[in-house]
Coordinates of C-alpha atoms and ligand atoms in Angstrom, one line a residue:
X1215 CA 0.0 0.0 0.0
X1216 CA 2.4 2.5 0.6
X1217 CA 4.5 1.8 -2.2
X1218 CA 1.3 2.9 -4.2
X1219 CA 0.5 6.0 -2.4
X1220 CA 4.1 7.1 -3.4
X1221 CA 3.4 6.7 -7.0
X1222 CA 0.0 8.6 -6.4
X1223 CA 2.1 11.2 -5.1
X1224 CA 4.7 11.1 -7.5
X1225 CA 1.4 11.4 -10.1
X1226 CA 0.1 14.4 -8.4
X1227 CA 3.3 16.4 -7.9
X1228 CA 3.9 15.7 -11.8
X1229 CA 0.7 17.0 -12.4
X1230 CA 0.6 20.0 -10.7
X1231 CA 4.2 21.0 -12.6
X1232 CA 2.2 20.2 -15.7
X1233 CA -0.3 22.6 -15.1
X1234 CA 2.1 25.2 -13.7
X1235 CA 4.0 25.3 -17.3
X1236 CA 0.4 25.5 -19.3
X1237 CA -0.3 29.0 -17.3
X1238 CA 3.4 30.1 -17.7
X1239 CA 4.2 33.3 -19.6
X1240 CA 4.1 31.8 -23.4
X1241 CA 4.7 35.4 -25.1
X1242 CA 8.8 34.6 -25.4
X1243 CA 9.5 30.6 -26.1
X1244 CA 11.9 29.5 -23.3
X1245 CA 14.1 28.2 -26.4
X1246 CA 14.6 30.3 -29.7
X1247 CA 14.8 28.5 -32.8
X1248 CA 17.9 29.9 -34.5
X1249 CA 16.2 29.4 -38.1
X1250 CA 12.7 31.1 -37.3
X1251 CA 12.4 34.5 -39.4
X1252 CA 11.7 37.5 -36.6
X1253 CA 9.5 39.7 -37.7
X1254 CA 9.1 43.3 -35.3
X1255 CA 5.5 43.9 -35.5
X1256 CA 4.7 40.8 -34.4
X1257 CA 8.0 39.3 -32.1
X1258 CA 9.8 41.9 -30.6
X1259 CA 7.2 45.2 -30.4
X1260 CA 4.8 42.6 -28.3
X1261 CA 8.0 42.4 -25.8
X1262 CA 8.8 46.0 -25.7
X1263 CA 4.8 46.5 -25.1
X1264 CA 4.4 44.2 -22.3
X1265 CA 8.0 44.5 -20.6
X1266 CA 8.9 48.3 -21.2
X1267 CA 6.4 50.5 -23.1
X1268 CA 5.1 51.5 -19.1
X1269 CA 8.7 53.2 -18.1
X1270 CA 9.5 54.5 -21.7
X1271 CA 7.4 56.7 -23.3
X1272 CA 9.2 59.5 -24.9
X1273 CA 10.8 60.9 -21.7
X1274 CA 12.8 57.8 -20.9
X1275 CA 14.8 57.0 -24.3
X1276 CA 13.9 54.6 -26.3
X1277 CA 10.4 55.4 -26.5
X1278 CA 9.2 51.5 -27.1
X1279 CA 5.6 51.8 -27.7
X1280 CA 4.2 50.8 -30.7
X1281 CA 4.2 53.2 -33.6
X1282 CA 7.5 54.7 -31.5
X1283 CA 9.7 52.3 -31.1
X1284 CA 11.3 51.4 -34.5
X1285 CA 12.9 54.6 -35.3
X1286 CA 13.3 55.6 -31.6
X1287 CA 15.4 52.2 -31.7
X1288 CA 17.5 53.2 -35.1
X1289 CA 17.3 57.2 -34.5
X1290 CA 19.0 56.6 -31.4
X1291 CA 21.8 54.5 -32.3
X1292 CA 20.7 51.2 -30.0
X1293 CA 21.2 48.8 -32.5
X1294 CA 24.5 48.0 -34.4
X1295 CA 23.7 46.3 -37.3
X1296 CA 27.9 45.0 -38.1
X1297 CA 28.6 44.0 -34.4
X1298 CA 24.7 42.5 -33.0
X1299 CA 26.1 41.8 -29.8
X1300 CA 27.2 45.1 -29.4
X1301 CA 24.2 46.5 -29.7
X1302 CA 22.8 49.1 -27.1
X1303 CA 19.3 47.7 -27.0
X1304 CA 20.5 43.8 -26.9
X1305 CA 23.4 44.6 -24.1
X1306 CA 21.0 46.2 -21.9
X1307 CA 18.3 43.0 -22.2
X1308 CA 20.9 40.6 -20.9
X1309 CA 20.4 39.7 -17.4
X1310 CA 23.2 42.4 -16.0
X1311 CA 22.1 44.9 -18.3
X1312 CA 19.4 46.3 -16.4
X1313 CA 16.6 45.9 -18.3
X1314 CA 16.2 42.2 -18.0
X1315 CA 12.4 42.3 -17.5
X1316 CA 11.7 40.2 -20.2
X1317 CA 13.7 37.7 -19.6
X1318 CA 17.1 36.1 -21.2
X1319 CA 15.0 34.4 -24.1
X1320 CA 13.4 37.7 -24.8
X1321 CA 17.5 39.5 -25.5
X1322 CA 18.4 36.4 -27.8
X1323 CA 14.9 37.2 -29.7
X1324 CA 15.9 40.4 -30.0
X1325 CA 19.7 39.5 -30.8
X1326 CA 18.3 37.3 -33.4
X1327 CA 16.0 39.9 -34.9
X1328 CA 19.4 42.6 -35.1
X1329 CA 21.6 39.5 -36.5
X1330 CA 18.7 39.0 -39.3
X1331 CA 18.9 43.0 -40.6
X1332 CA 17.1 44.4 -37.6
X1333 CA 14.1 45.4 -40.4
X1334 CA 11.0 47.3 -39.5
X1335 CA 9.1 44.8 -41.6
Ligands
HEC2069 C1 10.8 50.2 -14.3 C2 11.0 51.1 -15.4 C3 11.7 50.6 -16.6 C4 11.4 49.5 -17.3 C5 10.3 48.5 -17.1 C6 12.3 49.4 -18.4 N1 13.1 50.5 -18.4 FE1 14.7 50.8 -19.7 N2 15.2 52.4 -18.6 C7 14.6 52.9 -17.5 C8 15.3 54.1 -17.0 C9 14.9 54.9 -15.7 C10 16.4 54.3 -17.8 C11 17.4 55.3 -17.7 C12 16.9 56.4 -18.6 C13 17.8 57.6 -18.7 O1 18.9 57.5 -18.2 O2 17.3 58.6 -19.2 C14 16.3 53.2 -18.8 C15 17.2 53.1 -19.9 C16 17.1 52.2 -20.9 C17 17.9 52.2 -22.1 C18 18.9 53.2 -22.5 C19 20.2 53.0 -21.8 C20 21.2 54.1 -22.3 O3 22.3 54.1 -21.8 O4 20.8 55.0 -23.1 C21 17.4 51.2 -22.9 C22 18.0 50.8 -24.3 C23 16.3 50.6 -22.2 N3 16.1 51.2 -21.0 C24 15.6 49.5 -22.7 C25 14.6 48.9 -22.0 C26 13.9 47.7 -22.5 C27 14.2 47.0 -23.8 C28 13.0 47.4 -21.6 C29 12.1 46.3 -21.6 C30 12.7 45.0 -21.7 C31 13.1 48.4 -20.5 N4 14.1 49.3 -20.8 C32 12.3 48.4 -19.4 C33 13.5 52.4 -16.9 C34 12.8 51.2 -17.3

């Protein structure tokens, strides 16, 4: 008997994990496929609108809310389009950059999108 309640444990801590990663945040993938094609509207502005639109509007550079953000991004020299990594808006993202809200699989979206062309569309 009590081997079984053990498995019915084992069953019920499973499931409650299970159910914990169904509610998780699903906006960012926890793993970025290196091949997907990142697309701003859709990707990255969702990030910035969530994470970082409600501390910069146009007082706190970048402004990062949609309609702003693209040329407050490339106006503002954040990204570096020959050296990603190096970019301002990427660097920052990283978890000691200091605007790691969104998390490290958020920066390597964002990483990916600057290493693609960093396009508006
Ligand atoms: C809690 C408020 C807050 C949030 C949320 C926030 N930021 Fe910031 N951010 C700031 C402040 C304050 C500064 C400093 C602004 C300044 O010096 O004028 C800043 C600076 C920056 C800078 C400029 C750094 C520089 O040296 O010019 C970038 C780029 C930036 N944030 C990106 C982001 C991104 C991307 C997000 C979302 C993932 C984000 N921030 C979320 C408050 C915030």
């Amino acid at each position: 008997m009590q081997k079984r309640s053990l498995i019915l444990f084992f069953i019920g801590v499973v499931g409650v994990f299970f159910l914990y990663s169904c509610t998780y945040n699903t906006l960012v993938p926890e793993k970025i496929n290196p091949d997907q094609k990142v697309v701003f509207a859709t990707d990255i502005q969702p990030i910035f609108t969530q994470y970082c639109a409600g501390c910069h509007p146009s007082q706190h550079v970048p402004d990062l809310r949609e309609g702003k953000s693209y040329s407050s991004l490339i106006n503002g020299n954040y990204i570096n389009k020959s050296a990603p990594n190096q970019s301002l808006l990427y660097r920052v993202m990283t978890p000691n950059g200091g605007m790691s809200f969104a998390g490290v699989s958020a920066a390597q979206l964002v990483l990916l999108w600057i290493q693609q062309g960093a396009n508006e569309k």
